[in-house]
Coordinates of C-alpha atoms and ligand atoms in Angstrom, one line a residue:
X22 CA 206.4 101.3 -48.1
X23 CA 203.2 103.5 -47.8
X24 CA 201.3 105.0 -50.8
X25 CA 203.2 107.6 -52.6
X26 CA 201.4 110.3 -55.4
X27 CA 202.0 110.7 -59.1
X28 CA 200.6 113.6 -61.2
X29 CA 198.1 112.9 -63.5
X30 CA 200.5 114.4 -66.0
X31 CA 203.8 112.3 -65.4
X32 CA 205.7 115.8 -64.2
X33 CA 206.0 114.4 -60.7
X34 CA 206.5 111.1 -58.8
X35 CA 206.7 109.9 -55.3
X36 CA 205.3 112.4 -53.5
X37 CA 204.2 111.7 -49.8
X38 CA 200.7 112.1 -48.9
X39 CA 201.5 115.2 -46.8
X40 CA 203.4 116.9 -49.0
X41 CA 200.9 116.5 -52.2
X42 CA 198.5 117.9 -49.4
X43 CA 200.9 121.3 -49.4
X44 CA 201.0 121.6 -52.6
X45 CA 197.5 120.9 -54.0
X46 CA 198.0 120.8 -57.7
X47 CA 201.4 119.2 -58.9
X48 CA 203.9 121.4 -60.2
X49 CA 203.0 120.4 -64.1
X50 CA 199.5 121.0 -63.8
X51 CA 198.6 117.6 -62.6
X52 CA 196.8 116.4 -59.9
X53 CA 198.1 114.0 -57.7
X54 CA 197.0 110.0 -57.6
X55 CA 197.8 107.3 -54.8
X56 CA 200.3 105.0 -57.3
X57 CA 197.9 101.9 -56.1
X58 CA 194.8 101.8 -54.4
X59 CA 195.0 100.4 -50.9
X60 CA 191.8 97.5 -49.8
X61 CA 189.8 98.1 -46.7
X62 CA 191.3 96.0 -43.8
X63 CA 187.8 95.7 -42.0
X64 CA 184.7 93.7 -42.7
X65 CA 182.0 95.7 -43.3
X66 CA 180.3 94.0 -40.2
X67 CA 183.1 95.4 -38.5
X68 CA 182.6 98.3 -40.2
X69 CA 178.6 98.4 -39.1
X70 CA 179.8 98.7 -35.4
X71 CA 182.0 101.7 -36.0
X72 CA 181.1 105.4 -35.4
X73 CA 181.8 108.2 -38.3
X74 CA 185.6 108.9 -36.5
X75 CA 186.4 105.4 -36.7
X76 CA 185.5 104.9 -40.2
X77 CA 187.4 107.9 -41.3
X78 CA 190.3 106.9 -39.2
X79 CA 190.0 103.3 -41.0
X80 CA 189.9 104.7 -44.8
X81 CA 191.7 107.7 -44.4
X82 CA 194.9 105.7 -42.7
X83 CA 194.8 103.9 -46.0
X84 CA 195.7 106.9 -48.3
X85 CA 197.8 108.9 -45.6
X86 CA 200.3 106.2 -45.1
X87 CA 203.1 109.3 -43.6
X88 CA 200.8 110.7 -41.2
X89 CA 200.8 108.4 -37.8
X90 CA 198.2 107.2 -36.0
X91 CA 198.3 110.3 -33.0
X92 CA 198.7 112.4 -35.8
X93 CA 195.2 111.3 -38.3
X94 CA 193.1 110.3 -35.3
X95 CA 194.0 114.4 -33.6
X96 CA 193.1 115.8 -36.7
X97 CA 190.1 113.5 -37.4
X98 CA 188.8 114.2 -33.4
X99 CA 189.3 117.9 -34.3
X100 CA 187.2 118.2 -37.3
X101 CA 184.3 116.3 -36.7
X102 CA 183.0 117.2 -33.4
X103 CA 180.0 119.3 -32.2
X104 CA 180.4 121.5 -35.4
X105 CA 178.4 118.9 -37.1
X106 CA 174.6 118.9 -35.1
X107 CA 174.3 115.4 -35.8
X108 CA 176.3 112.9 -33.8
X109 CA 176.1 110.3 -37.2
X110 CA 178.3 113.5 -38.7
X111 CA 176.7 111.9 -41.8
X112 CA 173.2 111.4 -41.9
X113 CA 171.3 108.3 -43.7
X114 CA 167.6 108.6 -43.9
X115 CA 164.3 108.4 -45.7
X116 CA 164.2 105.5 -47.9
X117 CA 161.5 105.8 -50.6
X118 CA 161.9 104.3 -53.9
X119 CA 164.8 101.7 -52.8
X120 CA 166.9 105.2 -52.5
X121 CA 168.6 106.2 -49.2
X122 CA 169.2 110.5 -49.3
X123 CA 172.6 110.6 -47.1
X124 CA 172.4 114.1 -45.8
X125 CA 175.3 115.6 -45.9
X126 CA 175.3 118.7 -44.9
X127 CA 175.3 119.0 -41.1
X128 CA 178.2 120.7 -40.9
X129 CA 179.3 124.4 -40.0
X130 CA 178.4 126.5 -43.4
X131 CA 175.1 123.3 -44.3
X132 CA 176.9 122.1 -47.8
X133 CA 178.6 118.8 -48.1
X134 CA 182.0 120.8 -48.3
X135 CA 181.9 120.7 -44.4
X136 CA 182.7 117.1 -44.5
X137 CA 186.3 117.5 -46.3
X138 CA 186.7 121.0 -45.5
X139 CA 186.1 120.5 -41.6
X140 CA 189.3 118.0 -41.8
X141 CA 191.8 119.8 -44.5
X142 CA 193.1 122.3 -42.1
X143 CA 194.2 119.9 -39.3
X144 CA 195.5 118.0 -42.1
X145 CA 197.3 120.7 -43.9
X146 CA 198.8 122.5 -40.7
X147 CA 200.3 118.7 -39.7
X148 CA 201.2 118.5 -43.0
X149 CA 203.2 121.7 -42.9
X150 CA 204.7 120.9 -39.5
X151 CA 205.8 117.3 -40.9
X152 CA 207.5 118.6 -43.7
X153 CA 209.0 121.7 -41.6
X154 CA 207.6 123.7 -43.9
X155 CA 208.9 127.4 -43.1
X156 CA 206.2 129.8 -45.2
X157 CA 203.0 130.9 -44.5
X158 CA 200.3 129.1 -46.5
X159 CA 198.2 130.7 -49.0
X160 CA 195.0 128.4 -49.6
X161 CA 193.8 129.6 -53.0
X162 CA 190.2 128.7 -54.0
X163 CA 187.4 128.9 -56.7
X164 CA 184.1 128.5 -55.4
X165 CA 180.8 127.7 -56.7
X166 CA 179.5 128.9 -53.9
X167 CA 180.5 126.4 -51.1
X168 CA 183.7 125.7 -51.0
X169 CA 184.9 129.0 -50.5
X170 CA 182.4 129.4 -47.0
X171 CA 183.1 126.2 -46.1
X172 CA 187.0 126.3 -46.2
X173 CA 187.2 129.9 -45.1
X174 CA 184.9 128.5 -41.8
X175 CA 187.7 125.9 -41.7
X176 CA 191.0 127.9 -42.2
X177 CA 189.2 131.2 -40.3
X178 CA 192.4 132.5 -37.8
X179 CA 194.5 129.1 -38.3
X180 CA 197.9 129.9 -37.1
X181 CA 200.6 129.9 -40.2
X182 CA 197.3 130.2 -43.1
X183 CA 195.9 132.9 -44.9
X184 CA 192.7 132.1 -47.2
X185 CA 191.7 133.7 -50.3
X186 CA 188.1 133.1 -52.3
X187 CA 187.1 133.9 -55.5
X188 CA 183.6 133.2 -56.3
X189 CA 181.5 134.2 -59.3
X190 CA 179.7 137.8 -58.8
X191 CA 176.1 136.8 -59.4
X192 CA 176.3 133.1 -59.8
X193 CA 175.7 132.2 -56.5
X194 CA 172.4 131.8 -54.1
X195 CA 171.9 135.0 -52.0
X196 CA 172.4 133.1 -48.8
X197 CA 176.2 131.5 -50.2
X198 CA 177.0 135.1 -50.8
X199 CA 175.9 136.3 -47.0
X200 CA 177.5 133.5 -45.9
X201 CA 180.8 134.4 -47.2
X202 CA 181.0 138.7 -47.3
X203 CA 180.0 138.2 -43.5
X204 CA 183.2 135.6 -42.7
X205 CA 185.2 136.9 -40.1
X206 CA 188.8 136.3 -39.4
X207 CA 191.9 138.3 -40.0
X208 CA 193.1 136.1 -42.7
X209 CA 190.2 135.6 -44.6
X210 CA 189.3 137.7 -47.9
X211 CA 186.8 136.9 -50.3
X212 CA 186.6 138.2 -54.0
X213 CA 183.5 138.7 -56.4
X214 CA 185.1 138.1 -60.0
X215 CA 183.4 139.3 -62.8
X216 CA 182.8 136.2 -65.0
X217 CA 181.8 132.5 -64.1
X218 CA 182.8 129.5 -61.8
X219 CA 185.1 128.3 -64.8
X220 CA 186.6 131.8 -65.2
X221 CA 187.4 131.7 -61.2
X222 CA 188.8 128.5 -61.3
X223 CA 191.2 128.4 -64.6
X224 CA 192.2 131.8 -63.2
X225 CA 193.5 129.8 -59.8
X226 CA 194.8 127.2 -61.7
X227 CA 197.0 130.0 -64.0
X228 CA 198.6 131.4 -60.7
X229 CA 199.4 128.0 -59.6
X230 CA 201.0 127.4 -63.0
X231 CA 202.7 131.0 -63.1
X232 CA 206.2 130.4 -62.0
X233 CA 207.7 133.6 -61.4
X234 CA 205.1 134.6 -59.3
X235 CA 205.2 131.4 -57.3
X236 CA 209.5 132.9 -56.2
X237 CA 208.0 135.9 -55.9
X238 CA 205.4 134.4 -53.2
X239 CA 208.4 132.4 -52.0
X240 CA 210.5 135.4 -51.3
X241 CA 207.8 137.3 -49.5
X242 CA 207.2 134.2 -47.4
X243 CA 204.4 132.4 -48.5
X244 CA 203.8 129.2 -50.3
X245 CA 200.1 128.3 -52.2
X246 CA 198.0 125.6 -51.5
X247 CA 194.2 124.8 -52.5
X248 CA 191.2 123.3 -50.8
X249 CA 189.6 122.9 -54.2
X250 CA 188.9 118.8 -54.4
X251 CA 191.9 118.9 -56.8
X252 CA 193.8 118.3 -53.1
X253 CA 194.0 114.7 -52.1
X254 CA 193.2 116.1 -48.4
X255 CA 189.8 117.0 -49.9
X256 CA 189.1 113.7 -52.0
X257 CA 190.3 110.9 -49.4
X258 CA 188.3 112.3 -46.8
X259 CA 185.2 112.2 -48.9
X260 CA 185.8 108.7 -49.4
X261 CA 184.9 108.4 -45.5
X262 CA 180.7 109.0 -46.0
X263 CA 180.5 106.2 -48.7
X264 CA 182.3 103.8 -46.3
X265 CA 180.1 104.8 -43.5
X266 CA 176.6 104.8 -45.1
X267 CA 176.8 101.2 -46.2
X268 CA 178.0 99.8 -43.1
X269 CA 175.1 102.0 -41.6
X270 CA 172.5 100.2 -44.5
X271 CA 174.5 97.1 -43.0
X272 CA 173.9 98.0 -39.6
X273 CA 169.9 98.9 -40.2
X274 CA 169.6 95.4 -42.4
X275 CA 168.9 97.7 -45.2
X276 CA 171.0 95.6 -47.5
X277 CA 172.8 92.3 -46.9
X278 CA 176.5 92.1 -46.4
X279 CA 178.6 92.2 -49.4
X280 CA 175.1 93.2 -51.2
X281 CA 175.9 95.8 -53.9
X282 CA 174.8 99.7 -53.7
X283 CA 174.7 102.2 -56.3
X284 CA 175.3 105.8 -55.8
X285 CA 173.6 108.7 -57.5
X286 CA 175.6 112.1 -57.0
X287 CA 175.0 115.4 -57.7
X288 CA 178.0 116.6 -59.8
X289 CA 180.0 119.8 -60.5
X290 CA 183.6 119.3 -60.7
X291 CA 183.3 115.6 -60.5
X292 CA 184.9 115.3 -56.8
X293 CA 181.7 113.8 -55.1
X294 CA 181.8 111.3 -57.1
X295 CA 184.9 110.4 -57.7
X296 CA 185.3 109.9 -53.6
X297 CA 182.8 107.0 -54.4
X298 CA 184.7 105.5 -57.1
X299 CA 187.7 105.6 -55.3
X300 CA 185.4 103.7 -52.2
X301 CA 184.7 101.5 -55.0
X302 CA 187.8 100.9 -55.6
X303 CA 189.0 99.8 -52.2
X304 CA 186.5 97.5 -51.8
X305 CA 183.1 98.9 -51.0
X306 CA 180.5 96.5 -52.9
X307 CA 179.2 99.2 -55.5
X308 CA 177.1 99.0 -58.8
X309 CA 176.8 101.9 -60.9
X310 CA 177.9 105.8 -60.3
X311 CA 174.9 107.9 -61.1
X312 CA 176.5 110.7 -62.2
X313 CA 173.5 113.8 -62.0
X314 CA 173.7 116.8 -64.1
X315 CA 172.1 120.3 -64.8
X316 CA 171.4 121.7 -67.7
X317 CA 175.7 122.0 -67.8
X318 CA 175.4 118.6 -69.0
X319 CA 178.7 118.5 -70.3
X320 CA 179.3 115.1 -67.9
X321 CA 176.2 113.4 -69.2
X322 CA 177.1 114.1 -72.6
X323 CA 180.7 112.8 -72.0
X324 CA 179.3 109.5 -70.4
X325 CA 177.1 109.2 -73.6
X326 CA 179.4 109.8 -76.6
X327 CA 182.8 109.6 -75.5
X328 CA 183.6 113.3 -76.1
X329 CA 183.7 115.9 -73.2
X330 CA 183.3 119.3 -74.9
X331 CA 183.7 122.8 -73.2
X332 CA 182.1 124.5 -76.2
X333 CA 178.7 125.2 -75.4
X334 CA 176.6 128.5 -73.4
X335 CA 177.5 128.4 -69.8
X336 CA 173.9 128.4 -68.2
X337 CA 173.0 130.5 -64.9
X338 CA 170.7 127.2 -62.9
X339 CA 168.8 127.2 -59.7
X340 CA 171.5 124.6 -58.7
X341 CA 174.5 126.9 -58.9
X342 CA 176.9 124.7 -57.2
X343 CA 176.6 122.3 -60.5
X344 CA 176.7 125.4 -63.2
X345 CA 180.8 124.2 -63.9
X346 CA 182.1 123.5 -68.0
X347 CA 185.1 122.1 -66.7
X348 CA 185.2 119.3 -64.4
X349 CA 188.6 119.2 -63.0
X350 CA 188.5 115.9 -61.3
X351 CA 187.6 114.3 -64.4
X352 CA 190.9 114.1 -65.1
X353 CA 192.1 111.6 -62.2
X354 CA 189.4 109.3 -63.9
X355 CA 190.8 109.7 -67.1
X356 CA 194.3 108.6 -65.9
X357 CA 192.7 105.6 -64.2
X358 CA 190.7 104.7 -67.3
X359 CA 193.9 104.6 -69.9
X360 CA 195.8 102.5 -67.1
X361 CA 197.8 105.6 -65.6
X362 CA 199.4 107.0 -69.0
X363 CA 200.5 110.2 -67.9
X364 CA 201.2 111.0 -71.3
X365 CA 197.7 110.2 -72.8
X366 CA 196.2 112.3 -70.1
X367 CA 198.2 115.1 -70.4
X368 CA 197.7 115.3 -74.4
X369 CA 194.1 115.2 -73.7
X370 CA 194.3 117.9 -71.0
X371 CA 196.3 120.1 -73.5
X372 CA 193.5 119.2 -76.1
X373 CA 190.8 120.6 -73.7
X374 CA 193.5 123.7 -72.5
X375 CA 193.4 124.4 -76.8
X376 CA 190.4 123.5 -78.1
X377 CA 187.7 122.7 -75.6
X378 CA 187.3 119.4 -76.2
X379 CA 188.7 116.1 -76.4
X380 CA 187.8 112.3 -77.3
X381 CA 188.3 109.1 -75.2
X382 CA 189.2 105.9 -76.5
X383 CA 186.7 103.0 -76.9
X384 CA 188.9 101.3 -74.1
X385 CA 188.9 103.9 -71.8
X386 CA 185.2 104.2 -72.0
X387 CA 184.9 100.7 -71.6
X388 CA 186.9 101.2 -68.2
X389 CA 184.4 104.5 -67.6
X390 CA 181.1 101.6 -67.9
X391 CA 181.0 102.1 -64.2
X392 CA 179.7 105.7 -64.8
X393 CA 176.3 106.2 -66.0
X394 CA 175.0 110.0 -66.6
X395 CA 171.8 111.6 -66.9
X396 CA 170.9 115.3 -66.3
X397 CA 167.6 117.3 -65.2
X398 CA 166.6 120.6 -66.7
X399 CA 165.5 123.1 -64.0
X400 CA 162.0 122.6 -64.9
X401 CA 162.1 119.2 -64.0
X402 CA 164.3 120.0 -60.8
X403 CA 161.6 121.8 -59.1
X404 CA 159.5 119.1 -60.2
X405 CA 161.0 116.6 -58.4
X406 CA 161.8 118.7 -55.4
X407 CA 157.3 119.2 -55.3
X408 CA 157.0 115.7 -55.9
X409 CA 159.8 114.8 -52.9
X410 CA 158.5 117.6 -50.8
X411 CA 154.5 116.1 -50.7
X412 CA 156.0 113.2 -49.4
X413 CA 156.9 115.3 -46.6
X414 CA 160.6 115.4 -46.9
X415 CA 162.4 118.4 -48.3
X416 CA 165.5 118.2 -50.4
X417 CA 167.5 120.8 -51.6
X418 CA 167.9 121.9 -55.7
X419 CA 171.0 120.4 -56.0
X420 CA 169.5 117.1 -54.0
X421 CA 166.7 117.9 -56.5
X422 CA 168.9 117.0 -59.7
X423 CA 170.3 113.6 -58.4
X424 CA 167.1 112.2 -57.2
X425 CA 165.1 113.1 -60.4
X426 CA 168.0 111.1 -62.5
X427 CA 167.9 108.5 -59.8
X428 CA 164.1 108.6 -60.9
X429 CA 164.7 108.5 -64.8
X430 CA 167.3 105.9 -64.2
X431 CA 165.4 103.5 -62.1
X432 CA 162.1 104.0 -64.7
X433 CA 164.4 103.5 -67.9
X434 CA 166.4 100.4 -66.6
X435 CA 164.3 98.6 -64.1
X436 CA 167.6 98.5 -61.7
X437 CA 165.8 97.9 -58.2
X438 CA 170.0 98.1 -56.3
X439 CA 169.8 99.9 -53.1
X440 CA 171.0 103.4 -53.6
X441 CA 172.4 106.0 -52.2
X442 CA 171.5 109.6 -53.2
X443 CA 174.1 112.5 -51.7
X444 CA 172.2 115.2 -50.3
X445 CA 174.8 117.8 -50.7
X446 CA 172.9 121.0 -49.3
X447 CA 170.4 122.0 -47.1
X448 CA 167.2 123.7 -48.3
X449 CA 167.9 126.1 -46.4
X450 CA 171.1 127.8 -48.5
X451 CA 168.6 127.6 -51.3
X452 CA 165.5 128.5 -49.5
X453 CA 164.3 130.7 -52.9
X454 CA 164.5 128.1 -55.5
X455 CA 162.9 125.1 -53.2
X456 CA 160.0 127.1 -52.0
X457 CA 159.2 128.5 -55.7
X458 CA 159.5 125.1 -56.5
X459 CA 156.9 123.8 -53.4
X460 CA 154.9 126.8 -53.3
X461 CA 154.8 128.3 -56.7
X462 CA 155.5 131.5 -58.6
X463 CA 153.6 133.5 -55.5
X464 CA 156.5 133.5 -54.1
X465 CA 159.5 134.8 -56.3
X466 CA 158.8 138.6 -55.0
X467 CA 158.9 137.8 -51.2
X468 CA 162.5 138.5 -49.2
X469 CA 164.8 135.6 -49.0
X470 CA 164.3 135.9 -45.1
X471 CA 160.5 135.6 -46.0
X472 CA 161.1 132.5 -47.8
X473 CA 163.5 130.8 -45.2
X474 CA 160.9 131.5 -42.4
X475 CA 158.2 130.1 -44.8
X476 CA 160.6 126.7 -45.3
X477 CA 160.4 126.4 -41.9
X478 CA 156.6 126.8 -41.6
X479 CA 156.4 124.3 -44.5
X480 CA 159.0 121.7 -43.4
X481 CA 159.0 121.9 -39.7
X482 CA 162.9 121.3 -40.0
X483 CA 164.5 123.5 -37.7
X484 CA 166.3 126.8 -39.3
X485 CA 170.4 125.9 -39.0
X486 CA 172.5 128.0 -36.9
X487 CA 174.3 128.7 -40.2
X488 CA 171.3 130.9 -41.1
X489 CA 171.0 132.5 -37.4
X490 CA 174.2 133.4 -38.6
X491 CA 173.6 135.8 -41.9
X492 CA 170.5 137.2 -40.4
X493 CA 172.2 140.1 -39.3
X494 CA 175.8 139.6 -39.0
X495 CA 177.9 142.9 -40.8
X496 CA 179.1 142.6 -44.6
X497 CA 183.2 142.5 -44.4
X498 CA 184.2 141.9 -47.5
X499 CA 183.8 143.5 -50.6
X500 CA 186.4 143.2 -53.2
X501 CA 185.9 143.0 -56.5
X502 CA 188.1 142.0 -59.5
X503 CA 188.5 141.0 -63.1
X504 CA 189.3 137.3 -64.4
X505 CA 192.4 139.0 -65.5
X506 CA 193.8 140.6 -62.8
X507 CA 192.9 138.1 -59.8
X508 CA 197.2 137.8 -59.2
X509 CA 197.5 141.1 -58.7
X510 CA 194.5 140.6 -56.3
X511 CA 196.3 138.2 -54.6
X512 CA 199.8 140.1 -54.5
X513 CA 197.4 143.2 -53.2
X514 CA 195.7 141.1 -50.3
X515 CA 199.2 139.4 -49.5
X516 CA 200.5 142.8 -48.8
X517 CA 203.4 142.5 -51.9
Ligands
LIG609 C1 180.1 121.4 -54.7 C2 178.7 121.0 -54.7 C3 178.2 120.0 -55.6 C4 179.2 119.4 -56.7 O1 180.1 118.6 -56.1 P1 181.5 118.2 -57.0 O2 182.3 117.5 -56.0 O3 182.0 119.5 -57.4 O4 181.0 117.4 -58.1 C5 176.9 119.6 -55.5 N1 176.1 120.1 -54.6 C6 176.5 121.1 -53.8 C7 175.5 121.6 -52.8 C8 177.8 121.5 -53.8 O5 178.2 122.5 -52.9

């Protein structure tokens, strides 16, 4: 028997991999989770000799026991190809300070969505095929700013899909926003709500949960699905990178076999780094999770006292991919760390759904001790990111965070492990925040074009393609809409 998938909340059991890929989010508000966690079947020297497709054929065949071996290696060929301008697909480099920055953002739209997002629609549209699914698929999705470029780039004219975005108006970097109004593709729209990340996403999750307009969708032809990292076919692929970098380590006798890594990760909605748990979990040799927040430090305050609590000022930050209050993938590690009591996670769900907040038991956070959080304010963000960039290397802001708590976490403990810090972005989609932070103040009034062609001057990197791009490609989208009427949005766009 392969792996089947459980909701987080107990409302639904033994469903295949390619069907909890459909759906997305389970029909009670869970999210789905493998009932056992497969083990590598390769050596890591084995796994030193492979190349990024052959890793992600190895882990992913784990996890996606109903998809054959034609089937994962066509959709695993298709995604990660000459999109990506590195032939590594992920990229280990500079070692400074016993830390390895694994750059992941050589994809299509330059954030580390590319690396899921390049895979989820081959995997969905096999998915659909498998389970002759009849509808046209609606991919739902709250962005940060990202996702929503990064899965439209994927799902952009994909026979049988249609893709709708809702990002926060204001809350995103000028170049996210260019990237995504400029998306082309006839079944591609893109919304501006008026409220935050956490608004766009609790409003997705509502029309997921909204049951007569899920037969309503139904009878007009369509069935939802999400690209959000609550989807399995976004986490398991994310697993693939953390595989890959150590047996690259491996490979460059950075680290001895079976020698332990840590990995320090940027985190939002706690997907990143739950794709390295999971690779934890099936055998990579891995130490502590650095789990890096902004000043939404509502993760490092969980990892610290036990209580995650919603309540607090949501806070605008140079790294606006982080600025999230409610970490949905949380939840999958909540399940794991009560021993998969459906029940116990979904009365602490409801808790947070109530009253913002809940408390973990003393024995689930004993199971969490893998986890350790820290946070950097935006002050000592661009800090770091000066500090970084005068040793001639040039991270991003959201880079920027995990490597200054890799920094405060190496000072305070003393830990010397070989780590691995995900570099989710490229300066370039934050060219404003990273050259303020290099430069200085002189340079807050200059264009964002100005300040791209001067991170170029500065870093010598070349400018992506993916900024080529927005220079002076035509604006296509431009609706806007209320946290409270996004179905209607949807039922508008759909043509109901
Ligand atoms: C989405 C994103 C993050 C946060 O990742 P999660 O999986 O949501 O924790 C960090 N950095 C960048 C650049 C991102 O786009």
């Amino acid at each position: 028997m392969g792996i089947l998938y459980n909701s987080t909340r107990g409302g639904e059991k033994g469903v295949t991999a390619s069907q909890a890929i459909l759906k997305g989010l389970a029909d009670d508000g869970g999210l789905f989770m493998p009932d056992s966690f497969p083990t590598l079947d390769k050596t890591p020297e084995e796994l030193s000799k492979m190349t990024y497709q052959e890793t992600a054929y190895e882990v992913m065949k784990l996890f996606l026991t109903d998809f054959t071996e034609e089937e994962l290696k066509h959709c695993i060929n298709g995604a990660y190809d000459s999109k990506f301008d590195t032939e590594d697909i992920a990229k280990l480099t500079y070692l400074v300070d016993e830390a390895y920055y694994l750059e992941l953002y050589h994809g299509k739209t330059i954030a580390f969505k590319d690396m899921a997002l390049s895979i989820l629609p081959y995997l969905m549209t096999t998915a659909a095929k498998k389970n002759h699914a009849d509808k046209e698929i609606v991919i739902l999705t709250a962005t940060s700013g990202d996702t929503g470029k990064a899965a439209m780039a994927g799902f952009a004219d994909v026979p049988g899909t249609r893709i709708i975005v809702f990002y926060p108006n204001g809350g995103v970097s000028r170049v996210q926003e260019l990237q995504m109004l400029t998306q082309k593709g006839d079944n591609t729209a893109v919304v501006g709500i008026d409220g935050n990340f956490d608004d766009a996403q609790s409003g997705v999750k509502n029309i997921f949960n909204d049951r007569a307009f899920g037969e309503k969708l139904a009878a007009a032809g369509f069935q939802l699905s999400s690209a959000n990292s609550i989807n399995i076919g976004r986490l398991i692929p994310q697993v693939v990178y953390y595989v890959y970098a150590y047996a690259k380590m491996l490979a460059d006798e950075g680290i001895k076999s079976g020698e332990k890594i840590n990995i320090c990760v940027p985190t939002g909605n706690f997907g990143n780094i739950l794709a390295a748990y999971i690779a934890k979990q099936i055998g990579l040799p891995v130490g502590k999770l650095i789990c890096a927040s902004n000043d939404n430090k509502v993760l490092y305050d969980f990892f610290t006292t036990g209580t995650y609590d919603r309540n607090r000022d949501f806070i605008l930050t140079s790294s606006p991919s982080m600025d999230i209050l409610i970490s949905s993938n949380l939840e999958r590690l909540i399940y794991l760390s009560c021993d998969c009591d459906c029940a116990k996670t979904a009365e602490l769900m409801k808790e947070l759904s109530e009253t913002g907040k809940y408390t973990v038991t003393d024995s689930m956070r004993e199971k969490m001790s893998d986890f350790i959080g820290g946070y950097a304010s935006q002050e000592e963000n661009a800090a770091e990111i000066h500090r970084v960039a005068e040793t001639g290397y040039v991270i991003d802001t959201h880079t920027g965070v995990a490597s200054c708590v890799y920094q405060q976490y190496r000072k305070r403990t003393g830990d010397r492990t070989k780590t691995v810090i995900a570099s989710t972005a490229s300066p370039y989609k934050f060219a404003r925040a990273v050259m303020c932070a290099i430069l200085g103040d002189g340079e807050k009034d200059k264009d964002d074009f100005e300040l791209i062609d001067d991170l170029h001057n500065f870093s010598k990197v070349e400018e992506p393609q993916a900024i080529a791009e927005i220079r002076n490609a035509e604006i296509r989208h431009n609706r806007k809409c209320t946290p409270q009427n996004m179905e209607e949005t949807v039922a508008e766009i759909l043509g109901m």
